Amino acid sequence: MGKHVYEAMKATIPVMMGYIVLGVAFGMLLQKNGYGWGYALLMSGLIYAGSMQFVAIDLLAGGASLISAALMTLVVNARHIVYGLSMIGKFKKMGPYKPYMIFSLTDETYSLLVGAKTPEGCDEKKFLFLVSLLDQCYWVLGSVAGSLIGSMLTINTAGLDFAMTALFVVIVVEQFFTSNRHRYSYLGFGVSALCLLFFGSASFLIPSMIGIGIGLSWLYGKEGKARE
């Protein structure tokens, strides 16, 4: 088991660097809004959705209803439907680890799992499980640490809520330049730009997600027919 942990830690170093920093930002913002480290621990342990956790701070502070919170969660995390479908085959073989693998599938963990090559001498199921588990541990550690830091120090947190957006931008740019299939990127950019133009910055998110979902379904169906 020691070899599995060692290899998984090596594979997750890039995510660790990002998740601890972003987790600290989340914990500090949560603390600033009056929610202590216990909330940070529970949210990162049970929700574990970085972007949605940042949004949840505003929802908690503003006293949003359960319906509003549920709809916002669906919109913000709708992208999981798209890349979750591509992991069905791999997760079918995960046995008892399958439920946790589904729960812990984040953008960054997905990028590791897609290109993961099981090291020699390691069991694939254990290795992939530990990759996912360690990623969440980094996020939980950063969140709690940020909350504790925020409770002890007075720091200007302006701009910290942009941390997750910045991470997404980096991921999108990296994937664009490392992939030779850009039609999905063009679809996302194009639909978002049109919705921003027609609906405005305050209302374009939901129409964009609907449009992108329809477009991706159409492209997926078209590619499926081409493979037949």
PDB file of N, CA and C in Angstrom, residues 12 15-16 19 26 39-54 77 79-80 83 100-110 112 130-141 143 164:
ATOM      1  N   THR A  12      -0.287  13.576  -7.964  1.00  0.00           N
ATOM      2  CA  THR A  12      -1.218  14.642  -7.580  1.00  0.00           C
ATOM      3  C   THR A  12      -0.525  15.927  -7.111  1.00  0.00           C
ATOM      4  N   VAL A  15      -2.045  19.174  -8.565  1.00  0.00           N
ATOM      5  CA  VAL A  15      -3.346  19.493  -7.972  1.00  0.00           C
ATOM      6  C   VAL A  15      -3.164  19.963  -6.531  1.00  0.00           C
ATOM      7  N   MET A  16      -2.256  19.351  -5.817  1.00  0.00           N
ATOM      8  CA  MET A  16      -1.994  19.759  -4.433  1.00  0.00           C
ATOM      9  C   MET A  16      -1.613  21.236  -4.367  1.00  0.00           C
ATOM     10  N   TYR A  19      -4.893  23.198  -5.103  1.00  0.00           N
ATOM     11  CA  TYR A  19      -6.011  22.996  -4.172  1.00  0.00           C
ATOM     12  C   TYR A  19      -5.737  23.586  -2.789  1.00  0.00           C
ATOM     13  N   PHE A  26     -10.787  29.932  -0.072  1.00  0.00           N
ATOM     14  CA  PHE A  26     -12.174  29.618   0.271  1.00  0.00           C
ATOM     15  C   PHE A  26     -12.396  29.719   1.781  1.00  0.00           C
ATOM     16  N   TYR A  39     -17.479  24.687   9.518  1.00  0.00           N
ATOM     17  CA  TYR A  39     -18.209  24.782   8.256  1.00  0.00           C
ATOM     18  C   TYR A  39     -17.286  24.462   7.078  1.00  0.00           C
ATOM     19  N   ALA A  40     -16.058  24.953   7.147  1.00  0.00           N
ATOM     20  CA  ALA A  40     -15.097  24.674   6.075  1.00  0.00           C
ATOM     21  C   ALA A  40     -14.846  23.178   5.951  1.00  0.00           C
ATOM     22  N   LEU A  41     -14.693  22.515   7.104  1.00  0.00           N
ATOM     23  CA  LEU A  41     -14.444  21.073   7.109  1.00  0.00           C
ATOM     24  C   LEU A  41     -15.634  20.308   6.534  1.00  0.00           C
ATOM     25  N   LEU A  42     -16.845  20.643   6.976  1.00  0.00           N
ATOM     26  CA  LEU A  42     -18.035  19.936   6.517  1.00  0.00           C
ATOM     27  C   LEU A  42     -18.307  20.186   5.031  1.00  0.00           C
ATOM     28  N   MET A  43     -18.189  21.441   4.604  1.00  0.00           N
ATOM     29  CA  MET A  43     -18.468  21.757   3.209  1.00  0.00           C
ATOM     30  C   MET A  43     -17.469  21.084   2.270  1.00  0.00           C
ATOM     31  N   SER A  44     -16.192  21.121   2.629  1.00  0.00           N
ATOM     32  CA  SER A  44     -15.170  20.512   1.771  1.00  0.00           C
ATOM     33  C   SER A  44     -15.207  18.990   1.838  1.00  0.00           C
ATOM     34  N   GLY A  45     -15.709  18.450   2.962  1.00  0.00           N
ATOM     35  CA  GLY A  45     -15.799  17.001   3.086  1.00  0.00           C
ATOM     36  C   GLY A  45     -17.040  16.415   2.451  1.00  0.00           C
ATOM     37  N   LEU A  46     -18.171  17.155   2.528  1.00  0.00           N
ATOM     38  CA  LEU A  46     -19.448  16.610   2.056  1.00  0.00           C
ATOM     39  C   LEU A  46     -19.911  17.180   0.717  1.00  0.00           C
ATOM     40  N   ILE A  47     -19.581  18.449   0.458  1.00  0.00           N
ATOM     41  CA  ILE A  47     -19.970  19.049  -0.827  1.00  0.00           C
ATOM     42  C   ILE A  47     -18.865  18.825  -1.851  1.00  0.00           C
ATOM     43  N   TYR A  48     -17.654  19.232  -1.502  1.00  0.00           N
ATOM     44  CA  TYR A  48     -16.465  19.048  -2.340  1.00  0.00           C
ATOM     45  C   TYR A  48     -16.715  19.467  -3.785  1.00  0.00           C
ATOM     46  N   ALA A  49     -17.050  20.717  -3.959  1.00  0.00           N
ATOM     47  CA  ALA A  49     -17.247  21.283  -5.296  1.00  0.00           C
ATOM     48  C   ALA A  49     -16.721  22.708  -5.242  1.00  0.00           C
ATOM     49  N   GLY A  50     -15.449  22.868  -5.590  1.00  0.00           N
ATOM     50  CA  GLY A  50     -14.759  24.125  -5.398  1.00  0.00           C
ATOM     51  C   GLY A  50     -15.517  25.366  -5.815  1.00  0.00           C
ATOM     52  N   SER A  51     -15.912  25.435  -7.084  1.00  0.00           N
ATOM     53  CA  SER A  51     -16.603  26.626  -7.566  1.00  0.00           C
ATOM     54  C   SER A  51     -17.925  26.823  -6.851  1.00  0.00           C
ATOM     55  N   MET A  52     -18.656  25.736  -6.598  1.00  0.00           N
ATOM     56  CA  MET A  52     -19.946  25.848  -5.932  1.00  0.00           C
ATOM     57  C   MET A  52     -19.771  26.245  -4.476  1.00  0.00           C
ATOM     58  N   GLN A  53     -18.675  25.869  -3.863  1.00  0.00           N
ATOM     59  CA  GLN A  53     -18.438  26.267  -2.479  1.00  0.00           C
ATOM     60  C   GLN A  53     -18.203  27.774  -2.380  1.00  0.00           C
ATOM     61  N   PHE A  54     -17.512  28.337  -3.366  1.00  0.00           N
ATOM     62  CA  PHE A  54     -17.341  29.784  -3.400  1.00  0.00           C
ATOM     63  C   PHE A  54     -18.691  30.472  -3.570  1.00  0.00           C
ATOM     64  N   ASN A  77     -22.635  23.224 -11.701  1.00  0.00           N
ATOM     65  CA  ASN A  77     -21.984  21.914 -11.828  1.00  0.00           C
ATOM     66  C   ASN A  77     -22.490  21.092 -13.009  1.00  0.00           C
ATOM     67  N   ARG A  79     -21.485  20.989 -15.904  1.00  0.00           N
ATOM     68  CA  ARG A  79     -20.378  20.473 -16.723  1.00  0.00           C
ATOM     69  C   ARG A  79     -19.989  19.055 -16.318  1.00  0.00           C
ATOM     70  N   HIS A  80     -20.270  18.668 -15.063  1.00  0.00           N
ATOM     71  CA  HIS A  80     -19.931  17.326 -14.597  1.00  0.00           C
ATOM     72  C   HIS A  80     -20.666  16.254 -15.402  1.00  0.00           C
ATOM     73  N   TYR A  83     -18.361  15.547 -18.699  1.00  0.00           N
ATOM     74  CA  TYR A  83     -17.161  14.720 -18.594  1.00  0.00           C
ATOM     75  C   TYR A  83     -17.385  13.491 -17.726  1.00  0.00           C
ATOM     76  N   TYR A 100     -17.311   6.426  -4.356  1.00  0.00           N
ATOM     77  CA  TYR A 100     -16.451   7.561  -4.007  1.00  0.00           C
ATOM     78  C   TYR A 100     -15.843   8.192  -5.254  1.00  0.00           C
ATOM     79  N   MET A 101     -15.509   7.399  -6.245  1.00  0.00           N
ATOM     80  CA  MET A 101     -14.926   7.940  -7.476  1.00  0.00           C
ATOM     81  C   MET A 101     -15.913   8.885  -8.159  1.00  0.00           C
ATOM     82  N   ILE A 102     -17.182   8.525  -8.126  1.00  0.00           N
ATOM     83  CA  ILE A 102     -18.216   9.389  -8.714  1.00  0.00           C
ATOM     84  C   ILE A 102     -18.333  10.682  -7.916  1.00  0.00           C
ATOM     85  N   PHE A 103     -18.386  10.559  -6.601  1.00  0.00           N
ATOM     86  CA  PHE A 103     -18.521  11.721  -5.728  1.00  0.00           C
ATOM     87  C   PHE A 103     -17.337  12.673  -5.866  1.00  0.00           C
ATOM     88  N   SER A 104     -16.130  12.146  -5.976  1.00  0.00           N
ATOM     89  CA  SER A 104     -14.914  12.964  -5.917  1.00  0.00           C
ATOM     90  C   SER A 104     -14.416  13.433  -7.274  1.00  0.00           C
ATOM     91  N   LEU A 105     -15.218  13.270  -8.324  1.00  0.00           N
ATOM     92  CA  LEU A 105     -14.776  13.643  -9.664  1.00  0.00           C
ATOM     93  C   LEU A 105     -14.882  15.159  -9.856  1.00  0.00           C
ATOM     94  N   THR A 106     -13.775  15.839  -9.718  1.00  0.00           N
ATOM     95  CA  THR A 106     -13.707  17.279  -9.962  1.00  0.00           C
ATOM     96  C   THR A 106     -12.988  17.524 -11.285  1.00  0.00           C
ATOM     97  N   ASP A 107     -12.930  18.773 -11.702  1.00  0.00           N
ATOM     98  CA  ASP A 107     -12.266  19.099 -12.965  1.00  0.00           C
ATOM     99  C   ASP A 107     -10.811  18.648 -12.964  1.00  0.00           C
ATOM    100  N   GLU A 108     -10.112  18.973 -11.879  1.00  0.00           N
ATOM    101  CA  GLU A 108      -8.688  18.670 -11.809  1.00  0.00           C
ATOM    102  C   GLU A 108      -8.437  17.170 -11.651  1.00  0.00           C
ATOM    103  N   THR A 109      -9.254  16.505 -10.837  1.00  0.00           N
ATOM    104  CA  THR A 109      -9.118  15.055 -10.688  1.00  0.00           C
ATOM    105  C   THR A 109      -9.422  14.354 -12.002  1.00  0.00           C
ATOM    106  N   TYR A 110     -10.410  14.844 -12.707  1.00  0.00           N
ATOM    107  CA  TYR A 110     -10.740  14.278 -14.021  1.00  0.00           C
ATOM    108  C   TYR A 110      -9.538  14.351 -14.961  1.00  0.00           C
ATOM    109  N   LEU A 112      -6.464  14.319 -14.223  1.00  0.00           N
ATOM    110  CA  LEU A 112      -5.471  13.327 -13.827  1.00  0.00           C
ATOM    111  C   LEU A 112      -5.903  11.919 -14.208  1.00  0.00           C
ATOM    112  N   LEU A 130      -6.714   6.393  -4.700  1.00  0.00           N
ATOM    113  CA  LEU A 130      -5.846   7.228  -3.873  1.00  0.00           C
ATOM    114  C   LEU A 130      -5.603   8.589  -4.521  1.00  0.00           C
ATOM    115  N   VAL A 131      -5.537   8.637  -5.834  1.00  0.00           N
ATOM    116  CA  VAL A 131      -5.409   9.921  -6.532  1.00  0.00           C
ATOM    117  C   VAL A 131      -6.602  10.810  -6.192  1.00  0.00           C
ATOM    118  N   SER A 132      -7.792  10.241  -6.290  1.00  0.00           N
ATOM    119  CA  SER A 132      -9.013  11.000  -5.983  1.00  0.00           C
ATOM    120  C   SER A 132      -9.072  11.392  -4.511  1.00  0.00           C
ATOM    121  N   LEU A 133      -8.724  10.466  -3.624  1.00  0.00           N
ATOM    122  CA  LEU A 133      -8.778  10.728  -2.183  1.00  0.00           C
ATOM    123  C   LEU A 133      -7.779  11.808  -1.771  1.00  0.00           C
ATOM    124  N   LEU A 134      -6.561  11.731  -2.294  1.00  0.00           N
ATOM    125  CA  LEU A 134      -5.552  12.722  -1.946  1.00  0.00           C
ATOM    126  C   LEU A 134      -5.947  14.113  -2.425  1.00  0.00           C
ATOM    127  N   ASP A 135      -6.538  14.191  -3.610  1.00  0.00           N
ATOM    128  CA  ASP A 135      -6.992  15.490  -4.113  1.00  0.00           C
ATOM    129  C   ASP A 135      -7.987  16.123  -3.148  1.00  0.00           C
ATOM    130  N   GLN A 136      -8.928  15.326  -2.649  1.00  0.00           N
ATOM    131  CA  GLN A 136      -9.892  15.880  -1.702  1.00  0.00           C
ATOM    132  C   GLN A 136      -9.215  16.246  -0.387  1.00  0.00           C
ATOM    133  N   CYS A 137      -8.270  15.454   0.051  1.00  0.00           N
ATOM    134  CA  CYS A 137      -7.556  15.766   1.290  1.00  0.00           C
ATOM    135  C   CYS A 137      -6.840  17.112   1.180  1.00  0.00           C
ATOM    136  N   TYR A 138      -6.256  17.399   0.018  1.00  0.00           N
ATOM    137  CA  TYR A 138      -5.588  18.681  -0.179  1.00  0.00           C
ATOM    138  C   TYR A 138      -6.598  19.824  -0.050  1.00  0.00           C
ATOM    139  N   TRP A 139      -7.768  19.630  -0.652  1.00  0.00           N
ATOM    140  CA  TRP A 139      -8.794  20.671  -0.617  1.00  0.00           C
ATOM    141  C   TRP A 139      -9.305  20.895   0.814  1.00  0.00           C
ATOM    142  N   VAL A 140      -9.552  19.821   1.525  1.00  0.00           N
ATOM    143  CA  VAL A 140     -10.016  19.933   2.915  1.00  0.00           C
ATOM    144  C   VAL A 140      -8.951  20.620   3.769  1.00  0.00           C
ATOM    145  N   LEU A 141      -7.699  20.211   3.604  1.00  0.00           N
ATOM    146  CA  LEU A 141      -6.604  20.804   4.372  1.00  0.00           C
ATOM    147  C   LEU A 141      -6.509  22.302   4.116  1.00  0.00           C
ATOM    148  N   SER A 143      -8.848  24.338   2.981  1.00  0.00           N
ATOM    149  CA  SER A 143     -10.050  25.027   3.463  1.00  0.00           C
ATOM    150  C   SER A 143      -9.986  25.295   4.961  1.00  0.00           C
ATOM    151  N   MET A 164     -10.918  30.689  -8.080  1.00  0.00           N
ATOM    152  CA  MET A 164     -11.416  29.522  -8.794  1.00  0.00           C
ATOM    153  C   MET A 164     -11.626  29.826 -10.276  1.00  0.00           C
TER     154      MET A 164
END
